[in-house]
Short mmCIF file of C-alpha atoms in Angstrom, two decimals:
data_model
loop_
_atom_site.label_atom_id
_atom_site.label_comp_id
_atom_site.label_asym_id
_atom_site.label_seq_id
_atom_site.Cartn_x
_atom_site.Cartn_y
_atom_site.Cartn_z
CA MET F 157 -7.66 17.46 71.70
CA ARG F 158 -6.33 13.09 72.35
CA ARG F 159 -9.29 13.93 75.53
CA PHE F 160 -11.22 14.60 72.54
CA ARG F 161 -10.77 12.27 70.49
CA GLY F 162 -10.99 9.14 73.15
CA LEU F 163 -14.12 11.14 74.57
CA LEU F 164 -15.36 10.81 71.03
CA THR F 165 -13.79 7.08 70.56
CA ALA F 166 -15.48 6.18 73.87
CA LEU F 167 -18.98 7.37 72.46
CA VAL F 168 -18.75 5.51 69.81
CA VAL F 169 -18.00 2.05 71.34
CA LEU F 170 -21.01 2.30 73.18
CA ALA F 171 -23.62 3.40 71.03
CA ALA F 172 -22.36 0.25 68.50
CA LEU F 173 -22.90 -1.97 71.72
CA TYR F 174 -25.99 0.12 72.52
CA PHE F 175 -27.36 -0.22 68.85
CA MET F 176 -25.76 -3.50 67.01
CA PRO F 177 -25.91 -6.77 67.13
CA PHE F 178 -23.19 -7.90 69.18
CA VAL F 179 -22.13 -11.11 70.46
CA THR F 180 -24.24 -14.19 72.87
CA VAL F 181 -22.39 -14.81 76.72
CA GLU F 182 -23.88 -17.36 79.14
CA ALA F 183 -26.00 -16.04 82.31
CA SER F 184 -27.98 -17.94 84.67
CA ASP F 185 -30.77 -17.86 86.48
CA ASP F 186 -31.48 -17.60 90.20
CA ALA F 187 -31.46 -21.71 90.23
CA GLY F 188 -27.98 -21.71 88.89
CA ARG F 189 -28.89 -23.26 85.37
CA THR F 190 -27.19 -21.46 82.28
CA TRP F 191 -28.69 -19.94 79.53
CA ARG F 192 -27.00 -18.58 76.24
CA VAL F 193 -28.09 -14.79 76.06
CA PRO F 194 -27.47 -11.82 74.83
CA PHE F 195 -24.78 -9.22 75.25
CA GLY F 196 -25.26 -6.93 78.41
CA THR F 197 -28.08 -9.22 80.63
CA ALA F 198 -28.32 -10.68 83.59
CA PHE F 199 -31.73 -12.88 84.68
CA ALA F 200 -34.45 -10.39 85.80
CA ALA F 201 -37.11 -12.52 86.50
CA LYS F 202 -38.77 -16.24 85.71
CA SER F 203 -42.27 -18.49 86.03
CA ASP F 204 -43.26 -21.47 84.92
CA THR F 205 -42.90 -20.96 81.11
CA ASP F 206 -41.00 -17.94 80.84
CA ILE F 207 -37.81 -16.35 81.35
CA THR F 208 -36.61 -12.89 81.75
CA PHE F 209 -33.10 -10.62 81.35
CA SER F 210 -32.86 -7.33 81.62
CA GLY F 211 -29.66 -4.66 80.19
CA TYR F 212 -29.35 -1.70 78.88
CA ARG F 213 -29.32 -2.14 75.30
CA SER F 214 -31.80 -1.68 72.09
CA GLY F 215 -34.77 -3.61 71.42
CA TYR F 216 -33.38 -3.75 68.23
CA SER F 217 -29.69 -5.29 69.16
CA LEU F 218 -31.26 -7.63 72.45
CA SER F 219 -33.71 -9.02 69.31
CA LYS F 220 -31.10 -9.39 66.37
CA ASP F 221 -28.65 -11.26 69.66
CA SER F 222 -31.72 -14.03 70.85
CA GLU F 223 -32.57 -14.64 67.21
CA ASN F 224 -28.94 -16.27 67.67
CA ALA F 225 -29.49 -17.20 71.26
CA ILE F 226 -32.06 -19.39 71.20
CA ARG F 227 -30.79 -21.25 68.09
CA SER F 228 -27.81 -23.10 70.16
CA GLY F 229 -30.08 -25.38 71.20
CA GLU F 230 -30.92 -28.17 68.97
CA GLU F 231 -33.81 -27.70 66.49
CA ILE F 232 -36.85 -29.19 66.15
CA LYS F 233 -40.48 -30.01 64.31
CA CYS F 234 -43.63 -31.12 65.69
CA TYR F 235 -47.61 -30.54 65.12
CA GLY F 236 -46.20 -27.53 62.84
CA ASN F 237 -44.58 -25.56 65.09
CA THR F 238 -40.82 -24.96 65.33
CA TYR F 239 -38.77 -25.50 68.74
CA TYR F 240 -34.74 -25.41 70.32
CA TYR F 241 -34.16 -27.93 72.93
CA GLN F 242 -32.33 -27.40 75.28
CA GLU F 243 -30.82 -31.20 76.83
CA ASP F 244 -28.93 -29.09 79.60
CA LYS F 245 -32.31 -27.81 80.83
CA ASP F 246 -34.80 -30.39 79.54
CA VAL F 247 -36.76 -27.47 78.24
CA SER F 248 -38.08 -26.33 74.90
CA LEU F 249 -37.59 -22.84 73.76
CA THR F 250 -40.59 -21.84 71.70
CA GLY F 251 -39.92 -18.22 71.36
CA TYR F 252 -38.95 -14.89 72.91
CA THR F 253 -40.22 -11.26 73.35
CA VAL F 254 -38.16 -8.27 73.88
CA GLN F 255 -39.27 -4.94 75.23
CA ASN F 256 -38.03 -1.62 74.76
CA GLY F 257 -36.57 0.94 77.42
CA PHE F 258 -34.14 1.55 80.16
CA PRO F 259 -33.15 -1.10 80.76
CA SER F 260 -34.68 -2.98 77.86
CA ALA F 261 -35.33 -6.94 78.20
CA VAL F 262 -35.74 -9.83 76.66
CA THR F 263 -38.24 -12.48 77.94
CA TYR F 264 -37.74 -16.30 76.90
CA HIS F 265 -40.58 -18.41 75.90
CA PHE F 266 -40.16 -22.30 76.38
CA GLU F 267 -42.11 -25.49 77.34
CA LYS F 268 -40.65 -28.36 80.02
CA GLY F 269 -38.87 -31.42 78.43
CA ASN F 270 -38.81 -32.64 74.97
CA ALA F 271 -42.11 -31.01 72.92
CA CYS F 272 -41.19 -33.13 70.30
CA LYS F 273 -40.99 -36.47 71.70
CA GLY F 274 -42.03 -39.55 69.97
CA TRP F 275 -42.19 -37.45 67.24
CA THR F 276 -40.88 -38.47 63.91
CA LEU F 277 -39.59 -36.55 60.88
CA ASP F 278 -41.56 -39.17 58.28
CA ASP F 279 -43.11 -37.58 56.04
CA GLU F 280 -46.33 -40.28 56.64
CA VAL F 281 -46.62 -38.21 59.80
CA ALA F 282 -45.56 -35.12 59.59
CA TRP F 283 -48.46 -33.25 58.56
CA GLU F 284 -49.78 -30.55 60.18
CA VAL F 285 -52.73 -30.96 62.24
CA GLY F 286 -50.98 -28.48 64.41
CA ALA F 287 -51.30 -28.93 68.17
CA LEU F 288 -54.60 -29.74 69.53
CA GLU F 289 -54.66 -26.99 72.36
CA ASP F 290 -55.04 -24.53 69.28
CA ALA F 291 -58.00 -26.48 67.80
CA ASP F 292 -61.13 -24.90 66.31
CA MET F 293 -63.65 -26.29 68.99
CA THR F 294 -66.25 -24.65 67.15
CA ILE F 295 -65.44 -25.05 63.69
CA ASP F 296 -68.13 -26.33 61.57
CA PRO F 297 -68.32 -31.76 61.41
CA MET F 298 -68.36 -31.30 57.65
CA LYS F 299 -65.75 -28.08 57.48
CA ALA F 300 -63.32 -30.22 59.48
CA ALA F 301 -64.02 -33.65 57.55
CA GLN F 302 -63.98 -32.05 54.47
CA ASP F 303 -60.73 -28.79 54.78
CA LEU F 304 -59.03 -30.26 57.34
CA GLU F 305 -59.42 -33.85 57.00
CA TRP F 306 -60.01 -34.59 60.32
CA PHE F 307 -62.40 -37.64 61.12
CA VAL F 308 -65.97 -36.64 62.21
CA ILE F 309 -68.27 -38.57 64.31
CA VAL F 310 -71.52 -36.97 64.44
CA ASP F 311 -74.15 -38.40 66.56
CA GLY F 312 -72.49 -41.92 66.56
CA LYS F 313 -71.87 -41.65 62.45
CA ALA F 314 -68.52 -41.13 61.15
CA LEU F 315 -68.97 -38.57 58.38
CA ASN F 316 -65.62 -39.90 56.72
CA PRO F 317 -64.81 -42.79 57.56
CA GLY F 318 -62.36 -43.19 55.00
CA ILE F 319 -59.90 -40.68 57.03
CA TYR F 320 -60.24 -43.39 59.58
CA ASN F 321 -59.70 -45.89 57.09
CA ASP F 322 -56.28 -44.48 55.87
CA PHE F 323 -55.20 -44.39 59.57
CA SER F 324 -55.40 -47.68 60.08
CA ARG F 325 -54.39 -49.32 57.48
CA LEU F 326 -50.97 -46.92 58.06
CA VAL F 327 -50.83 -48.21 61.59
CA LYS F 328 -51.41 -51.89 60.59
CA GLN F 329 -48.55 -51.39 58.06
CA GLY F 330 -46.21 -49.96 60.87
CA VAL F 331 -46.41 -46.54 59.33
CA TYR F 332 -45.82 -43.38 62.19
CA SER F 333 -48.95 -41.59 61.67
CA ILE F 334 -51.68 -40.13 63.63
CA LEU F 335 -55.72 -39.21 63.47
CA ARG F 336 -57.75 -36.26 64.87
CA THR F 337 -61.20 -37.06 65.33
CA MET F 338 -63.69 -34.21 65.81
CA ILE F 339 -66.49 -36.39 67.91
CA VAL F 340 -69.52 -34.27 68.42
CA GLU F 341 -72.89 -35.84 70.51
CA ASN F 342 -75.92 -33.66 71.53
CA GLY F 343 -74.28 -30.80 70.64
CA GLU F 344 -71.35 -31.12 72.64
CA VAL F 345 -67.87 -31.60 71.08
CA LYS F 346 -64.60 -33.70 71.86
CA LEU F 347 -61.82 -33.71 69.84
CA ILE F 348 -59.19 -37.43 70.54
CA ASP F 349 -55.35 -37.38 68.65
CA ILE F 350 -54.00 -41.12 68.21
CA GLN F 351 -50.63 -41.38 67.07
CA LEU F 352 -48.39 -44.30 66.90
CA LEU F 353 -44.96 -43.01 68.23
CA GLU F 354 -41.01 -43.78 66.85
CA THR F 355 -39.81 -43.85 69.43
CA PRO F 356 -41.87 -45.58 72.52
CA VAL F 357 -42.12 -44.47 76.46
CA GLU F 358 -40.70 -46.63 78.65
CA GLN F 359 -43.82 -47.20 81.65
CA GLN F 360 -43.26 -48.51 84.96
CA THR F 361 -46.64 -50.20 86.29
CA GLY F 362 -45.79 -51.74 90.10
CA ALA F 363 -43.52 -54.34 88.40
CA ASN F 364 -44.65 -54.57 85.11
CA LYS F 365 -42.46 -52.90 82.89
CA GLN F 366 -43.38 -51.77 79.29
CA GLU F 367 -43.10 -50.10 76.03
CA ALA F 368 -46.47 -47.55 75.24
CA TYR F 369 -46.15 -46.76 71.01
CA TYR F 370 -49.32 -45.00 71.34
CA ARG F 371 -50.09 -41.66 72.30
CA THR F 372 -53.93 -40.14 73.18
CA ALA F 373 -54.77 -36.42 74.23
CA VAL F 374 -58.31 -35.76 74.42
CA ARG F 375 -59.42 -32.77 74.94
CA THR F 376 -63.02 -31.65 76.65
CA ALA F 377 -64.38 -28.40 77.83
CA GLU F 378 -62.90 -28.88 80.70
CA GLY F 379 -58.43 -29.40 79.30
CA ILE F 380 -57.00 -31.66 76.95
CA GLU F 381 -55.92 -35.50 78.47
CA GLU F 382 -52.62 -37.11 77.72
CA ASN F 383 -52.23 -40.70 77.80
CA TYR F 384 -49.63 -43.71 76.09
CA TYR F 385 -51.45 -47.53 76.29
CA THR F 386 -49.17 -50.10 74.79
CA ARG F 387 -52.07 -51.07 71.98
CA TYR F 388 -54.76 -50.36 69.71
CA SER F 389 -57.17 -51.98 68.16
CA GLU F 390 -60.24 -51.49 66.52
CA THR F 391 -63.50 -53.73 66.23
CA ALA F 392 -65.38 -53.21 63.23
CA GLU F 393 -67.18 -56.20 62.63
CA THR F 394 -69.42 -54.57 65.35
CA ASN F 395 -71.81 -52.31 64.51
CA PRO F 396 -71.35 -49.89 66.06
CA ARG F 397 -67.71 -50.12 65.09
CA ARG F 398 -65.13 -49.78 68.61
CA VAL F 399 -61.51 -48.30 68.79
CA SER F 400 -60.03 -48.91 71.51
CA VAL F 401 -56.39 -48.52 73.72
CA PHE F 402 -54.96 -51.21 76.06
CA GLU F 403 -52.37 -51.44 78.66
CA LYS F 404 -51.13 -53.47 81.55
CA ASP F 405 -51.38 -53.34 84.99
CA GLY F 406 -48.90 -54.13 87.10
CA GLU F 407 -49.67 -57.57 87.58
CA GLY F 408 -49.51 -57.11 83.64
CA VAL F 409 -53.16 -57.84 83.25
CA GLU F 410 -54.34 -55.84 80.09
CA HIS F 411 -57.14 -53.38 80.04
CA GLU F 412 -59.28 -52.07 77.14
CA THR F 413 -59.57 -47.99 77.14
CA VAL F 414 -62.41 -47.37 74.92
CA LEU F 415 -61.48 -43.84 72.69
CA PHE F 416 -64.66 -43.71 70.59
CA THR F 417 -67.31 -45.42 68.27
CA TYR F 418 -68.81 -45.16 65.24
CA SER F 419 -71.38 -46.40 62.73
CA VAL F 420 -71.14 -45.76 58.47
CA GLY F 421 -74.08 -46.19 55.90
#
């Protein structure tokens, strides 16, 4: 009878460990980096954007424990997304997926670095414009101008110059802000983000060290290119008007990059 009770107790414990959320523990990957993971899992595989831990617990229990595990990082929010930044590994966790089976597995998804570096929680800038890579390049320009409040330029003419004027005013006042511009030229579409950063990005070009307060991201059919600049300027007295950013070379000489031009009226 005692042996039967002992066996029953062991079965109950094993069932609880398999089905119920339990605790999170630390586990190392193949590079020796430590991750917070569900109890009973171990490193299985990784890539540049994912890392997987497998074990012998139910998918439900892994899901619940993984939710607690990823929250061990610092919660950061930007571009309408929530991340959990882990400074020791310099990664931003974006979420996880669970695979049922025997063994079962949980995969963490992440971006390298602090995904919100340079962003601000200031209400003036934390508009949920969303990540540039998720933006709809096929959206009707008038819908983008009216519903999304992007600054839209079609064949050189601004559809809603007031949006740009609002951004320009905020920047001149030192308010951390962002502008998304949609440019349609001969049927080809380009998207450009300009952002005034709260925290500058330090750049070293030759002997010249500078702080870049402006971030740009340009998306075309070929992909996205991101850069940082020390200064932003608009030339309103010309026609068409010119919007530019500037950076200095190794000798301290400033160079202009024209982001776009547009006409009004």
